[in-house]
Amino acid sequence: MATLTTSSKRPYHIIVFGATGFTGQFVVEEVARTCTEGPGGSLQWAVAGRNRNRLEKTLIQAADALCKPELKCVEVIVADVAEPESLAIMCKQGVIVLNCVGPYRFYGEPVVKACIENGAHCIDICGEPQFLEGIQLNYHSKAQENGVYVIGSCGFDSIPADMGILYTQNHFKGTLTAVESFLTINTGPEGGCAHDATWQSAIFGFADSASLRRIRKKFGHKPLPTVGTRIKKRGAVFFTKEIEQYAIPFMGSDPSVVRRTQRYMHEEHKHSPVQYMAYVGIGGLFSVVKTLFAGMVFWLMVKFSLGRGLLTQFPGFFSFGLFSKIGPSRKQMDGTSFCLRFMGEGYTTGQDPSQGKPNATINTEITGPEPGYIATPITMVQAAITLLNEPHSLPNKGGVFTPGSAFARTTLIDRLNKHGIQFSLKSGQ
């Protein structure tokens, strides 16, 4: 197993790679806030990226924002995804690399490869199913061989959904068979938006959806058994009483990640798999019209190189302001929060899931701050802190894992609760 402790040759618990990026700068701040949570109450860390001056500027900004002048002395490592030797030098110095460089379909694989070859565990915040599943297909065996943990989607995509399903399962007295989740985002008077790096990931992900089908075909998985009543898929747009607004299917990585975790738990631990459908609230009728129009334009343009170029160049225009090249302001982030509700059903202890309809329900909820740049750094950093502090609760061997398959037996949920991402049982069992 690759080490989870520092040494003279591997001096850093955590290296934040891509620290100068829009999300990376907030991950830097979050690592700085949690320095006392490392092994033995301390955390040795460094930042990495292509440009030393920009990295030093990021540390100065973090020092000023957090009133921690000592951050200006954090070690800087110059590394570039286009230069494998620089990645190798970086990975040899860290126990865990927090990879914040996206879109991952373009820049993620060299980092994973360098981590596995040089004994550094790798955590990312990717929300791109093609990349996540492709890395599992191509690197799981090698990571296992080298005892390296590669844990993808450790941001808002998809720790809340993945750990939320496990939380709901753990609180259900019997066999949980199906869960629907409903995400709502609430913004303050300043409004809200996301940085266009997420927009770019969506553009190129949808444009190349055929590659995901090819990857899944190569796995050759048999379908997971359906336990209990088969969950019904809702329409493309529908009004739901659960959140009192119109909703659409969630197009992010959550369904893919949850399915992979459920497969792992079923195959490795003989757990009964849970069916899962994810939805996101979009508001009232005006929002429905706006979303349908934007969706149609997106689907048409994403199929052509010229269309993808225009979508990339003008994110604010084509997304009706949901994405921008400068990202949200701190005021916008401070006024934004999320709520992820889980509506589950199943069979109480002693009931046979093969006989009749489910006879019990459960509702759980996760609430937290702005998802992209406050919650995501929290979940990413707490995943790393958990990895460092609880090695005996992780899977026995290394490999490529989802958050749920890696952290199911750890205290990650408790750690998130302490950092403002609250898991709670609302009703039912």
Coordinates of C-alpha atoms in Angstrom, one line a residue:
M1 CA 0.0 0.0 0.0
A2 CA 1.3 3.5 -0.9
T3 CA 2.1 5.5 2.2
L4 CA -0.4 7.7 4.1
T5 CA 2.3 9.3 6.2
T6 CA 4.9 12.0 5.4
S7 CA 8.6 11.4 5.4
S8 CA 11.8 13.3 4.5
K9 CA 11.4 12.2 0.9
R10 CA 7.6 12.8 0.8
P11 CA 7.2 15.9 3.1
Y12 CA 3.6 17.0 2.3
H13 CA 0.3 15.4 3.4
I14 CA -1.5 17.4 0.7
I15 CA -0.5 19.1 -2.6
V16 CA -3.2 21.3 -4.1
F17 CA -2.6 21.0 -7.9
G18 CA -4.2 23.7 -10.0
A19 CA -4.2 26.1 -7.0
T20 CA -4.5 29.2 -9.2
G21 CA -7.7 28.1 -10.9
F22 CA -11.1 29.5 -9.9
T23 CA -12.0 26.5 -7.8
G24 CA -8.4 25.8 -6.8
Q25 CA -8.0 29.1 -4.9
F26 CA -10.9 28.2 -2.7
V27 CA -9.5 24.7 -2.1
V28 CA -6.3 26.4 -0.9
E29 CA -8.3 28.5 1.6
E30 CA -10.1 25.4 2.8
V31 CA -6.9 23.5 3.4
A32 CA -5.5 26.5 5.3
R33 CA -8.7 26.4 7.6
T34 CA -8.2 22.7 8.4
C35 CA -4.5 22.5 9.2
T36 CA -5.2 21.3 12.7
E37 CA -7.2 18.3 11.4
G38 CA -4.3 16.4 9.9
P39 CA -2.6 13.4 11.5
G40 CA -1.4 14.4 15.0
G41 CA -3.2 17.7 14.7
S42 CA -1.0 19.2 12.0
L43 CA -1.0 19.2 8.2
Q44 CA 2.0 19.8 5.9
W45 CA 1.0 21.0 2.5
A46 CA 2.0 22.7 -0.7
V47 CA 0.5 24.3 -3.8
A48 CA 1.3 23.4 -7.3
G49 CA 0.6 24.7 -10.8
R50 CA 2.3 26.0 -14.0
N51 CA 3.2 29.5 -12.9
R52 CA 5.2 30.3 -9.8
N53 CA 4.2 34.0 -9.7
R54 CA 0.5 33.2 -9.9
L55 CA 0.9 30.5 -7.2
E56 CA 2.6 33.0 -4.9
K57 CA -0.2 35.5 -5.6
T58 CA -2.8 32.9 -4.7
L59 CA -1.1 32.3 -1.4
I60 CA -1.0 36.1 -0.7
Q61 CA -4.7 36.4 -1.5
A62 CA -5.5 33.5 0.8
A63 CA -3.4 35.0 3.6
D64 CA -5.2 38.3 3.3
A65 CA -8.7 36.7 3.1
L66 CA -8.1 34.5 6.1
C67 CA -5.9 36.9 8.1
K68 CA -3.1 34.2 8.1
P69 CA 0.1 35.8 7.0
E70 CA 1.9 32.5 7.5
L71 CA 0.3 31.2 4.3
K72 CA 2.7 33.3 2.3
C73 CA 5.4 30.8 3.3
V74 CA 3.6 27.7 2.0
E75 CA 5.8 25.7 -0.4
V76 CA 5.3 26.3 -4.1
I77 CA 5.8 23.5 -6.7
V78 CA 5.9 24.2 -10.4
A79 CA 4.2 21.4 -12.4
D80 CA 2.4 21.2 -15.7
V81 CA 0.2 18.5 -17.2
A82 CA 2.1 18.9 -20.5
E83 CA 5.4 18.0 -18.7
P84 CA 5.2 14.4 -17.3
E85 CA 8.6 14.8 -15.5
S86 CA 7.3 17.8 -13.5
L87 CA 4.2 15.8 -12.5
A88 CA 6.4 13.0 -11.3
I89 CA 8.5 15.3 -9.2
M90 CA 5.4 16.8 -7.7
C91 CA 3.7 13.4 -7.0
K92 CA 6.9 12.1 -5.3
Q93 CA 6.6 14.9 -2.7
G94 CA 3.0 14.4 -1.6
V95 CA 0.9 11.8 0.1
I96 CA -2.3 13.1 -1.6
V97 CA -2.7 15.2 -4.7
L98 CA -5.9 17.3 -4.8
N99 CA -6.3 17.7 -8.5
C100 CA -8.3 20.9 -9.3
V101 CA -7.3 21.1 -13.0
G102 CA -10.2 20.7 -15.4
P103 CA -11.9 20.0 -17.7
Y104 CA -10.6 16.5 -16.7
R105 CA -11.3 15.0 -20.0
F106 CA -8.4 17.1 -21.4
Y107 CA -6.1 17.4 -18.4
G108 CA -7.0 14.7 -15.8
E109 CA -5.4 11.5 -17.1
P110 CA -1.7 12.6 -16.9
V111 CA -2.2 13.5 -13.2
V112 CA -3.8 10.1 -12.4
K113 CA -1.0 8.3 -14.3
A114 CA 1.7 10.3 -12.5
C115 CA 0.1 9.7 -9.1
I116 CA -0.2 5.9 -9.6
E117 CA 3.4 5.6 -10.9
N118 CA 4.9 7.7 -8.1
G119 CA 2.9 6.5 -5.1
A120 CA 0.6 9.5 -4.4
H121 CA -3.1 9.1 -3.8
C122 CA -5.3 11.2 -6.0
I123 CA -8.6 13.0 -5.2
D124 CA -10.4 15.1 -7.8
I125 CA -13.7 17.1 -8.1
C126 CA -14.6 15.8 -11.5
G127 CA -18.3 15.8 -12.6
E128 CA -17.6 14.1 -16.0
P129 CA -18.8 10.5 -16.2
Q130 CA -16.7 9.8 -19.3
F131 CA -13.5 10.6 -17.5
L132 CA -14.5 9.0 -14.2
E133 CA -15.6 5.7 -15.7
G134 CA -12.7 5.7 -18.3
I135 CA -10.1 6.1 -15.5
Q136 CA -11.7 3.2 -13.6
L137 CA -11.6 1.0 -16.7
N138 CA -8.0 1.9 -17.6
Y139 CA -6.3 2.4 -14.3
H140 CA -8.0 0.4 -11.5
S141 CA -5.7 -2.6 -11.8
K142 CA -2.6 -0.6 -11.8
A143 CA -3.7 1.6 -8.9
Q144 CA -4.6 -1.6 -7.0
E145 CA -1.2 -3.1 -7.8
N146 CA 0.6 0.0 -6.5
G147 CA -1.7 0.5 -3.5
V148 CA -2.8 3.9 -4.6
Y149 CA -6.3 5.3 -4.0
V150 CA -7.7 7.3 -6.9
I151 CA -11.0 8.8 -5.7
G152 CA -12.9 10.8 -8.2
S153 CA -16.0 13.2 -7.9
C154 CA -15.2 14.4 -4.4
G155 CA -16.8 17.8 -4.8
F156 CA -20.5 18.7 -4.8
D157 CA -20.5 16.3 -7.7
S158 CA -20.9 13.7 -6.2
I159 CA -20.2 13.4 -2.4
P160 CA -23.6 14.6 -1.3
A161 CA -25.5 12.3 -3.5
D162 CA -23.3 9.3 -3.1
M163 CA -22.8 9.6 0.7
G164 CA -26.5 10.7 1.0
I165 CA -27.7 7.4 -0.4
L166 CA -25.5 5.5 2.0
Y167 CA -26.7 7.7 4.9
T168 CA -30.4 6.9 3.9
Q169 CA -29.6 3.2 3.6
N170 CA -28.0 3.2 7.1
H171 CA -31.1 4.8 8.6
F172 CA -33.6 2.5 7.0
K173 CA -34.7 -0.4 9.1
G174 CA -35.0 -3.1 6.5
T175 CA -34.2 -3.2 2.8
L176 CA -34.1 0.2 1.0
T177 CA -34.9 -0.5 -2.7
A178 CA -35.3 2.9 -4.4
V179 CA -34.5 6.6 -3.9
E180 CA -35.3 9.7 -5.7
S181 CA -33.3 12.9 -5.0
F182 CA -34.4 16.5 -5.6
L183 CA -31.8 19.3 -5.6
T184 CA -32.7 22.9 -5.0
I185 CA -30.3 25.9 -5.1
N186 CA -31.3 29.0 -3.3
T187 CA -29.6 32.4 -4.1
G188 CA -29.6 35.6 -2.3
P189 CA -30.4 39.2 -3.5
E190 CA -27.1 39.2 -5.4
G191 CA -28.1 36.2 -7.5
G192 CA -25.7 33.5 -8.4
C193 CA -23.8 31.8 -11.2
A194 CA -21.0 29.2 -11.9
H195 CA -17.6 29.6 -13.5
D196 CA -17.5 28.6 -17.1
A197 CA -15.0 25.7 -16.5
T198 CA -18.1 23.7 -15.5
W199 CA -19.9 24.9 -18.6
Q200 CA -17.0 23.7 -20.8
S201 CA -17.1 20.3 -19.1
A202 CA -20.8 20.0 -20.0
I203 CA -20.2 21.1 -23.6
F204 CA -17.6 18.6 -24.4
G205 CA -19.2 15.8 -22.3
F206 CA -22.5 16.0 -24.2
A207 CA -20.7 16.4 -27.5
D208 CA -18.9 13.1 -26.9
S209 CA -21.6 11.1 -25.2
A210 CA -20.9 8.1 -27.5
S211 CA -17.6 7.5 -25.8
L212 CA -19.3 6.9 -22.5
R213 CA -21.4 4.1 -24.1
R214 CA -18.2 2.6 -25.5
I215 CA -16.6 2.7 -22.1
R216 CA -19.5 1.0 -20.4
K217 CA -19.6 -1.7 -23.1
K218 CA -16.0 -2.5 -22.4
F219 CA -16.7 -3.1 -18.7
G220 CA -19.1 -5.9 -19.7
H221 CA -21.1 -5.5 -16.5
K222 CA -24.2 -7.5 -16.0
P223 CA -27.2 -5.4 -15.0
L224 CA -27.6 -5.0 -11.2
P225 CA -30.5 -7.0 -9.8
T226 CA -33.7 -4.9 -9.3
V227 CA -34.9 -5.5 -5.8
G228 CA -38.5 -4.7 -5.1
T229 CA -40.7 -2.6 -7.3
R230 CA -38.9 -1.0 -10.3
I231 CA -38.5 2.7 -9.9
K232 CA -40.5 4.8 -12.4
K233 CA -38.6 7.4 -14.4
R234 CA -40.4 10.8 -14.4
G235 CA -40.8 13.1 -17.4
A236 CA -38.4 15.5 -19.0
V237 CA -40.2 18.4 -17.1
F238 CA -42.7 17.9 -14.3
F239 CA -44.1 19.6 -11.3
T240 CA -43.3 17.9 -8.0
K241 CA -44.9 18.3 -4.6
E242 CA -41.7 17.2 -2.9
I243 CA -40.1 20.6 -3.6
E244 CA -43.1 22.6 -4.8
Q245 CA -41.7 23.5 -8.1
Y246 CA -40.9 22.2 -11.6
A247 CA -38.1 19.8 -11.9
I248 CA -36.0 18.1 -14.6
P249 CA -33.6 15.1 -14.6
F250 CA -30.2 16.0 -13.1
M251 CA -27.6 15.9 -15.9
G252 CA -24.5 15.8 -13.7
S253 CA -22.4 12.8 -12.6
D254 CA -24.5 11.8 -9.5
P255 CA -26.5 9.0 -11.2
S256 CA -23.3 7.5 -12.7
V257 CA -21.4 7.7 -9.4
V258 CA -24.2 6.3 -7.3
R259 CA -24.7 3.4 -9.7
R260 CA -20.9 2.6 -9.5
T261 CA -21.0 2.7 -5.7
Q262 CA -24.1 0.5 -5.6
R263 CA -22.4 -2.0 -7.9
Y264 CA -19.3 -2.1 -5.7
M265 CA -21.3 -2.5 -2.5
H266 CA -23.3 -5.3 -4.1
E267 CA -20.3 -7.2 -5.6
E268 CA -17.8 -6.7 -2.8
H269 CA -20.1 -6.7 0.3
K270 CA -23.3 -8.4 -1.0
H271 CA -25.4 -5.4 -0.1
S272 CA -28.8 -5.1 -1.8
P273 CA -28.5 -2.4 -4.6
V274 CA -30.6 0.7 -4.5
Q275 CA -32.3 2.1 -7.6
Y276 CA -31.7 5.8 -8.0
M277 CA -33.1 8.7 -9.9
A278 CA -31.8 12.3 -9.6
Y279 CA -33.7 15.5 -10.3
V280 CA -33.1 19.2 -9.9
G281 CA -35.7 22.0 -9.3
I282 CA -35.8 24.8 -11.8
G283 CA -38.6 27.0 -10.4
G284 CA -41.9 28.2 -11.9
L285 CA -43.4 28.3 -15.4
F286 CA -41.1 31.1 -16.7
S287 CA -38.1 29.1 -15.7
V288 CA -39.5 26.0 -17.5
V289 CA -39.8 28.0 -20.8
K290 CA -36.3 29.5 -20.3
T291 CA -34.8 26.1 -19.5
L292 CA -36.4 24.3 -22.5
F293 CA -35.3 27.0 -24.9
A294 CA -31.7 27.0 -23.6
G295 CA -31.7 23.2 -23.6
M296 CA -32.8 23.0 -27.2
V297 CA -30.2 25.6 -28.3
F298 CA -27.5 23.8 -26.3
W299 CA -28.3 20.4 -27.8
L300 CA -28.3 21.8 -31.4
M301 CA -25.1 23.7 -31.0
V302 CA -23.1 21.2 -29.1
K303 CA -23.2 18.8 -32.1
F304 CA -21.0 21.0 -34.2
S305 CA -17.5 22.5 -33.8
L306 CA -18.7 26.0 -34.6
G307 CA -21.5 25.7 -32.1
R308 CA -19.2 24.4 -29.4
G309 CA -16.9 27.3 -30.1
L310 CA -19.7 29.8 -29.7
L311 CA -21.0 28.1 -26.5
T312 CA -17.5 28.2 -25.1
Q313 CA -16.9 31.9 -26.1
F314 CA -20.2 33.2 -24.8
P315 CA -21.2 31.2 -21.7
G316 CA -23.3 34.0 -20.1
F317 CA -25.4 34.6 -23.2
F318 CA -26.2 30.9 -24.0
S319 CA -26.8 29.9 -20.4
F320 CA -29.0 32.9 -19.5
G321 CA -26.4 34.0 -17.0
L322 CA -26.0 30.7 -15.2
F323 CA -22.3 30.5 -16.2
S324 CA -19.7 33.3 -16.6
K325 CA -16.1 33.6 -17.4
I326 CA -15.4 35.4 -14.2
G327 CA -17.5 33.2 -11.9
P328 CA -19.6 34.3 -8.9
S329 CA -18.6 37.0 -6.5
R330 CA -17.9 36.3 -2.9
K331 CA -21.2 38.1 -2.0
Q332 CA -23.1 35.8 -4.4
M333 CA -21.5 32.8 -2.9
D334 CA -22.2 33.9 0.6
G335 CA -25.9 34.3 -0.3
T336 CA -26.3 30.9 -2.0
S337 CA -27.1 27.5 -0.4
F338 CA -28.3 24.1 -1.5
C339 CA -30.8 21.5 -0.3
L340 CA -30.7 17.9 -1.5
R341 CA -33.7 15.8 -0.5
F342 CA -33.8 12.0 -0.7
M343 CA -37.2 10.2 -0.9
G344 CA -36.7 6.5 -0.3
E345 CA -38.9 3.4 -0.2
G346 CA -38.3 -0.2 0.7
Y347 CA -39.4 -3.1 2.9
T348 CA -39.2 -3.3 6.7
T349 CA -37.2 -6.0 8.4
G350 CA -38.9 -9.3 7.9
Q351 CA -40.7 -8.3 4.8
D352 CA -39.8 -10.1 1.5
P353 CA -38.8 -7.6 -1.2
S354 CA -39.9 -10.1 -3.9
Q355 CA -43.5 -10.1 -2.5
G356 CA -45.7 -7.0 -3.0
K357 CA -45.1 -3.3 -3.0
P358 CA -42.7 -1.4 -0.6
N359 CA -44.3 -0.9 2.8
A360 CA -42.1 1.8 4.3
T361 CA -40.7 5.2 3.3
I362 CA -37.8 7.4 4.5
N363 CA -36.9 11.0 3.8
T364 CA -33.5 12.4 4.4
E365 CA -31.9 15.7 3.6
I366 CA -28.5 17.3 3.1
T367 CA -28.2 21.1 3.4
G368 CA -25.1 23.3 2.9
P369 CA -23.5 26.4 1.5
E370 CA -23.0 27.4 -2.1
P371 CA -22.3 24.1 -3.9
G372 CA -19.5 24.9 -6.4
Y373 CA -16.9 26.9 -4.5
I374 CA -17.8 26.6 -0.8
A375 CA -19.2 23.1 -0.4
T376 CA -16.9 21.6 -3.1
P377 CA -13.7 22.7 -1.3
I378 CA -15.1 21.4 2.0
T379 CA -16.0 18.0 0.6
M380 CA -12.7 17.6 -1.3
V381 CA -10.6 18.6 1.7
Q382 CA -12.5 16.5 4.2
A383 CA -12.2 13.5 1.8
A384 CA -8.4 14.0 2.0
I385 CA -8.4 14.5 5.8
T386 CA -10.5 11.3 6.1
L387 CA -8.0 9.4 3.9
L388 CA -5.1 10.6 6.0
N389 CA -6.7 9.9 9.4
E390 CA -8.6 6.7 8.8
P391 CA -6.5 4.3 6.6
H392 CA -7.9 1.2 8.4
S393 CA -11.5 2.1 7.4
L394 CA -10.7 2.3 3.6
P395 CA -10.9 -0.6 1.1
N396 CA -8.1 -3.1 1.8
K397 CA -6.3 -2.5 -1.5
G398 CA -5.8 0.6 -3.6
G399 CA -7.7 1.2 -6.9
V400 CA -10.1 3.6 -8.6
F401 CA -13.1 4.3 -6.3
T402 CA -16.2 6.4 -6.0
P403 CA -16.6 8.4 -2.7
G404 CA -19.2 6.0 -1.4
S405 CA -17.1 2.9 -2.1
A406 CA -14.0 4.5 -0.5
F407 CA -15.6 6.2 2.5
A408 CA -18.6 4.0 3.4
R409 CA -16.9 2.8 6.7
T410 CA -15.3 6.1 7.6
T411 CA -16.5 9.1 9.6
L412 CA -16.6 11.4 6.5
I413 CA -20.3 12.2 7.1
D414 CA -19.6 13.3 10.7
R415 CA -16.7 15.4 9.5
L416 CA -18.9 17.1 6.9
N417 CA -21.6 17.8 9.5
K418 CA -19.0 19.6 11.5
H419 CA -18.1 21.8 8.5
G420 CA -21.6 23.0 7.6
I421 CA -22.8 20.2 5.3
Q422 CA -25.6 18.8 7.3
F423 CA -27.0 15.2 6.9
S424 CA -30.4 14.8 8.6
L425 CA -33.3 12.3 8.9
K426 CA -36.5 14.1 8.2
S427 CA -39.3 11.5 8.3
G428 CA -40.0 7.8 8.0
Q429 CA -37.6 5.6 9.8

